[in-house]
Each structure stands twice: as C-alpha cells, then as structure tokens.
Tab-separated table of C-alpha atoms in Angstrom:
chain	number	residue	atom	x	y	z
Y	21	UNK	CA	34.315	-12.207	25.115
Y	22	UNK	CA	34.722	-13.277	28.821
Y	23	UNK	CA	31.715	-15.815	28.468
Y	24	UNK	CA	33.355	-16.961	25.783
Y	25	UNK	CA	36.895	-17.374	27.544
Y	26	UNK	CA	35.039	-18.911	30.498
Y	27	UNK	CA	33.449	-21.405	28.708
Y	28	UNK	CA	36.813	-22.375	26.313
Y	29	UNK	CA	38.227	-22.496	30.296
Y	30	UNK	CA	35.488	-24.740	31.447
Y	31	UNK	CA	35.701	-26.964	28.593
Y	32	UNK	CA	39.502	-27.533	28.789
Y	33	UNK	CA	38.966	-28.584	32.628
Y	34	UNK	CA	36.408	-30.851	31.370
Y	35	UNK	CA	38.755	-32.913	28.985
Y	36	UNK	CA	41.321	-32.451	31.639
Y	37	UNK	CA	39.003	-34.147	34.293
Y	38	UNK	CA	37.997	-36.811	31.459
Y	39	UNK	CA	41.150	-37.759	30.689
Y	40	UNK	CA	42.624	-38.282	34.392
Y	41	UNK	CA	39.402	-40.656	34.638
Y	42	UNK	CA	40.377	-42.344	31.402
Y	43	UNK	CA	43.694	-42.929	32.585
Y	44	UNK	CA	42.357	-43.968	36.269
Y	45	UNK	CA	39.898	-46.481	34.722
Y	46	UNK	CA	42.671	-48.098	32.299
Y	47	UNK	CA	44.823	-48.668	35.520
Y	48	UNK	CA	42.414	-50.110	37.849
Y	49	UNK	CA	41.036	-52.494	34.933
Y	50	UNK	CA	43.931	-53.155	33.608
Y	51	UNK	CA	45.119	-54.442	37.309
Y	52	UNK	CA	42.351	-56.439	37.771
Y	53	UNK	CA	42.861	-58.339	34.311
Y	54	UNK	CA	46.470	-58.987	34.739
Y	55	UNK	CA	45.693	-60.641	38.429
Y	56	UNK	CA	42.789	-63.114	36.882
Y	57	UNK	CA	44.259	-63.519	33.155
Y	58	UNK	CA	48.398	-62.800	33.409
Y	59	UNK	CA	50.449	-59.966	32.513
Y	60	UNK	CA	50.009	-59.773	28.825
Y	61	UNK	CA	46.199	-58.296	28.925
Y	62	UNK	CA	45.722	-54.489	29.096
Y	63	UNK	CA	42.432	-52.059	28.923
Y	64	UNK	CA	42.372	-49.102	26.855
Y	65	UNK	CA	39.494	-46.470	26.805
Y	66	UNK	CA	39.274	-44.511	23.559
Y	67	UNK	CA	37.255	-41.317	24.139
Y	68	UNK	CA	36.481	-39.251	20.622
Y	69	UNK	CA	34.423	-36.546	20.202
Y	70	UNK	CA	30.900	-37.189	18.219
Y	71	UNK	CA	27.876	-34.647	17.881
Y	72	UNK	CA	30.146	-32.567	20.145
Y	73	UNK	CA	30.145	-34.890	22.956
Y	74	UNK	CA	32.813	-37.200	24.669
Y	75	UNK	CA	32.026	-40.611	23.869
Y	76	UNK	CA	34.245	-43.860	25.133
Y	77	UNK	CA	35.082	-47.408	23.569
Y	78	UNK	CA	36.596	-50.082	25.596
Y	79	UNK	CA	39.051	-52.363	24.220
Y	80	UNK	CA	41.298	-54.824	25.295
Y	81	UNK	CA	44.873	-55.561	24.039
Y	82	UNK	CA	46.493	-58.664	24.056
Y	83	UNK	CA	49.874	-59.201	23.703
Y	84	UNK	CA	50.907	-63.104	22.342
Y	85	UNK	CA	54.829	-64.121	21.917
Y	86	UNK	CA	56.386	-60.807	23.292
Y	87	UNK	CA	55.379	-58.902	20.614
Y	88	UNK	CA	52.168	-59.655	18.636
Y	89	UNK	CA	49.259	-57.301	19.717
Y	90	UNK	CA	45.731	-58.167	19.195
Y	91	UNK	CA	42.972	-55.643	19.921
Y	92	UNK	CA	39.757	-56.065	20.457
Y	93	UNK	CA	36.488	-54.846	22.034
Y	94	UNK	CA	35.861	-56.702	25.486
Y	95	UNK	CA	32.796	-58.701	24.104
Y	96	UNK	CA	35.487	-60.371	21.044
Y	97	UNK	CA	38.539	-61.083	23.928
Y	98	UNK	CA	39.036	-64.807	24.740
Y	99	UNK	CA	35.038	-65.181	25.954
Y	100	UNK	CA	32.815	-63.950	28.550
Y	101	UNK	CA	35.206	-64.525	31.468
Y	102	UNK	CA	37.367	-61.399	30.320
Y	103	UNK	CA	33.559	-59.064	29.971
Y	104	UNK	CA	32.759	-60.377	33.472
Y	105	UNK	CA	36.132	-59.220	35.084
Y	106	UNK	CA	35.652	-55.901	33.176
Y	107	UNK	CA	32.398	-55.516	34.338
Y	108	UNK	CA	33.461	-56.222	37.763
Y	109	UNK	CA	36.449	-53.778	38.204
Y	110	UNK	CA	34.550	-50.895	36.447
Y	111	UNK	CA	31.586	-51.657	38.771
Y	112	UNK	CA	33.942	-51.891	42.309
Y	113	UNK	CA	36.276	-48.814	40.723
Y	114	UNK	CA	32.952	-46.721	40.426
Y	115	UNK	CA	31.879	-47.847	43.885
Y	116	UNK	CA	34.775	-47.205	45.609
Y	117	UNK	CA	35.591	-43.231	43.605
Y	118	UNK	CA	32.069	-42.527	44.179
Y	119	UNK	CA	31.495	-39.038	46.055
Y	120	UNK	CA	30.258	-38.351	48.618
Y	121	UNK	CA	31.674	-42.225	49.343
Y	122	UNK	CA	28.830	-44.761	49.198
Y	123	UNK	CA	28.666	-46.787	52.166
Y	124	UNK	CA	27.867	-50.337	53.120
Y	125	UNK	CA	28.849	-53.836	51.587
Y	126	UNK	CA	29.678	-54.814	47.791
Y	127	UNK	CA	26.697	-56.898	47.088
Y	128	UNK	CA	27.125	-58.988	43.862
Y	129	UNK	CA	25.261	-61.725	42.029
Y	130	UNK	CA	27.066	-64.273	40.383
Y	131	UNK	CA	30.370	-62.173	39.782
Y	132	UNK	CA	32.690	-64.231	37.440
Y	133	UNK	CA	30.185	-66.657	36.318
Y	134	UNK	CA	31.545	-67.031	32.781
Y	135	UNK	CA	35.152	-67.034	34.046
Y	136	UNK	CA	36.823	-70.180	33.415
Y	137	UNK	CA	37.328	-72.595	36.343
Y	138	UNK	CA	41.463	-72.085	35.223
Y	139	UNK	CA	41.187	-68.450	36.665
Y	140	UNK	CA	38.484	-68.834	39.446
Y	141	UNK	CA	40.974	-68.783	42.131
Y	142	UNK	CA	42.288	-65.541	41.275
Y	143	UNK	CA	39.059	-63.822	40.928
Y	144	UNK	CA	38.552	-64.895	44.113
Y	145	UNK	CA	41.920	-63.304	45.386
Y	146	UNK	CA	41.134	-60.545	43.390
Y	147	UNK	CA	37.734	-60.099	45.388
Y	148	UNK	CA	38.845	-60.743	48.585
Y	149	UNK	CA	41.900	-58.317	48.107
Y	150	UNK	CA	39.436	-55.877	47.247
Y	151	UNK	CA	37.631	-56.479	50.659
Y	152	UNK	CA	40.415	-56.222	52.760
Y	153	UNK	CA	42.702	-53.131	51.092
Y	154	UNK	CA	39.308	-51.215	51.063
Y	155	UNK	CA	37.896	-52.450	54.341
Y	156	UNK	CA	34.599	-53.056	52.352
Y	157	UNK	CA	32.369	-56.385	52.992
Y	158	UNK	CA	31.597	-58.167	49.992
Y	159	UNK	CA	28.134	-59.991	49.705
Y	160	UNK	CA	27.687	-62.359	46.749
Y	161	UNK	CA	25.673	-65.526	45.416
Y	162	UNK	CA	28.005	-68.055	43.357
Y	163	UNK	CA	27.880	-71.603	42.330
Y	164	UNK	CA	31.568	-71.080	41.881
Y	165	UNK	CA	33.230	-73.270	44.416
Y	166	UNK	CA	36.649	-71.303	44.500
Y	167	UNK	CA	34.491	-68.235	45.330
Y	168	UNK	CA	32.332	-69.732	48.006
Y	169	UNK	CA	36.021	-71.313	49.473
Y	170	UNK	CA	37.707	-67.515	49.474
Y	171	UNK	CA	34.855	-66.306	52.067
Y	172	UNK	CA	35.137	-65.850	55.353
Y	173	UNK	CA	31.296	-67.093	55.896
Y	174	UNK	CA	29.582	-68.711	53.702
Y	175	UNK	CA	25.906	-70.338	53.508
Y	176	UNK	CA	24.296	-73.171	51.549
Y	177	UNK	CA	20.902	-72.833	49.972
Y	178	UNK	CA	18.973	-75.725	48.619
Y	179	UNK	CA	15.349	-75.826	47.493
Y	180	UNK	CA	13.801	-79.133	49.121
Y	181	UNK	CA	10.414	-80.183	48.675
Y	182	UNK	CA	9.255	-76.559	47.412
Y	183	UNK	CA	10.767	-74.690	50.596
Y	184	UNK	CA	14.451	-73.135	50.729
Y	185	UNK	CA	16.404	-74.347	53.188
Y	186	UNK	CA	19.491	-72.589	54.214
Y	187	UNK	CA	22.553	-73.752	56.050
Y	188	UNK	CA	25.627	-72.137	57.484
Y	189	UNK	CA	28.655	-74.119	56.104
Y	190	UNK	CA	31.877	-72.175	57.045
C-alpha cells in the first residue's frame, strides 16, 4: 500500500512538472511568434495521455478580425517561416533551461531561412535580443541580409575558382 501511494505521489509530481513545462514552452514560443509575426499568433501544447504515456501536439492559433480563431498544427500556419521560428524558440528555450546549464555560443545554420523577407528584421531582433538578455554569443550561416546586418561581426564566404575565400566585412 505505501508503494502504491508513492508511486500515485510520484506520478502526480510528474504531471505537475509536465504541465509547468507545457505552460513554460507556450510562453516562450508564443513570445517569440508575436515579436516576428504580430500579436494575434499564439502556441498551444496539447499533452494527452496514450498507451499510458504523456504525449504532446503543437499547434498554433491565429486570431483574424478580433475574433475569428483558426487553429492549426505549425506545419499548416501561414508557411514555413512560422515552423522555422518554432523550431528556433523551442531549440534556444531548451538551450537556455538546460541543467546543469550548457555552455558556449548558440551555433545555428540558416535560422529563419523560410521566413519571409517582411519579417526578417524582427527575427533578427529577436536573435540578437536573445544574445544580449542571455549574455550568450550567437554563431550562424545566413544568406539572409537582415540577419548578416543585425551582427556585430560578420564574414563573407565565396567559392572562387574551386577554393573558399573568406572575408571579414563588418
């Protein structure tokens, strides 16, 4: 019987614990859409129970005229630009609540490449806010101009003649 209350105990902490996360990750995501896309984009996490485990869906809600609420999954809201800025915040949320804390730079490869050149300035913000309020050096490749702009150093590489050549230009 005290197994049994022990484990009911241990499994109540565990949905307690998942749903602070939930809550945590809808915040932080939700944040980082609004910045990019405007206020009227939010991220929910649904977690259900199936075969006795947790399991989460991500969706995103979008809220047109005031009042008219579309929901969808992240892959079916307004393109790939939305997915990438998911994909980003969940990625530097998980990075930065990692313990023990993970240390070094945010390296990232193309971040935002299928975000439209209408919200590219604001992922940059976004990223370079990130940087500074966390005190964490962000290393990335982009062909996105408004990226390359937001950095406080920034090189040029070409391939010429077979051989890379690469130049400091800020």
């Amino acid at each position: 019987e005290s197994l049994e209350q022990v484990r009911l105990l241990l499994l109540e902490a565990a949905k307690h614990a998942r749903e602070q996360g939930r809550r945590q990750v809808e915040l932080l995501v939700t944040q980082a859409l609004q910045f990019v896309f405007g206020a009227d984009m939010e991220f929910k996490v649904v977690v259900e129970e199936k075969r006795d485990r947790p399991e989460a869906e991500f969706y995103v809600c979008s809220t047109y005229e005031g009042d008219y609420q579309v929901v969808t999954t992240p892959q079916d809201a307004r393109g790939g630009g939305v997915v990438d800025v998911i994909s980003l915040a969940l990625r530097l949320a998980l990075l930065h609540a990692f313990r023990p804390p993970v240390g070094g730079p945010a390296i990232l490869d193309e971040p935002g490449k299928h975000v439209s050149e209408e919200y590219a300035p604001q992922l940059a913000r976004f990223l370079k806010g990130f940087s500074q309020s966390l005190g964490r050096q962000v290393i990335m490749i982009s062909h996105n101009q408004h990226l390359a702009d937001s950095a406080d150093i920034a090189y040029l590489m070409e391939m010429k003649q077979g051989a890379s050549r690469v130049r400091r230009i800020r």
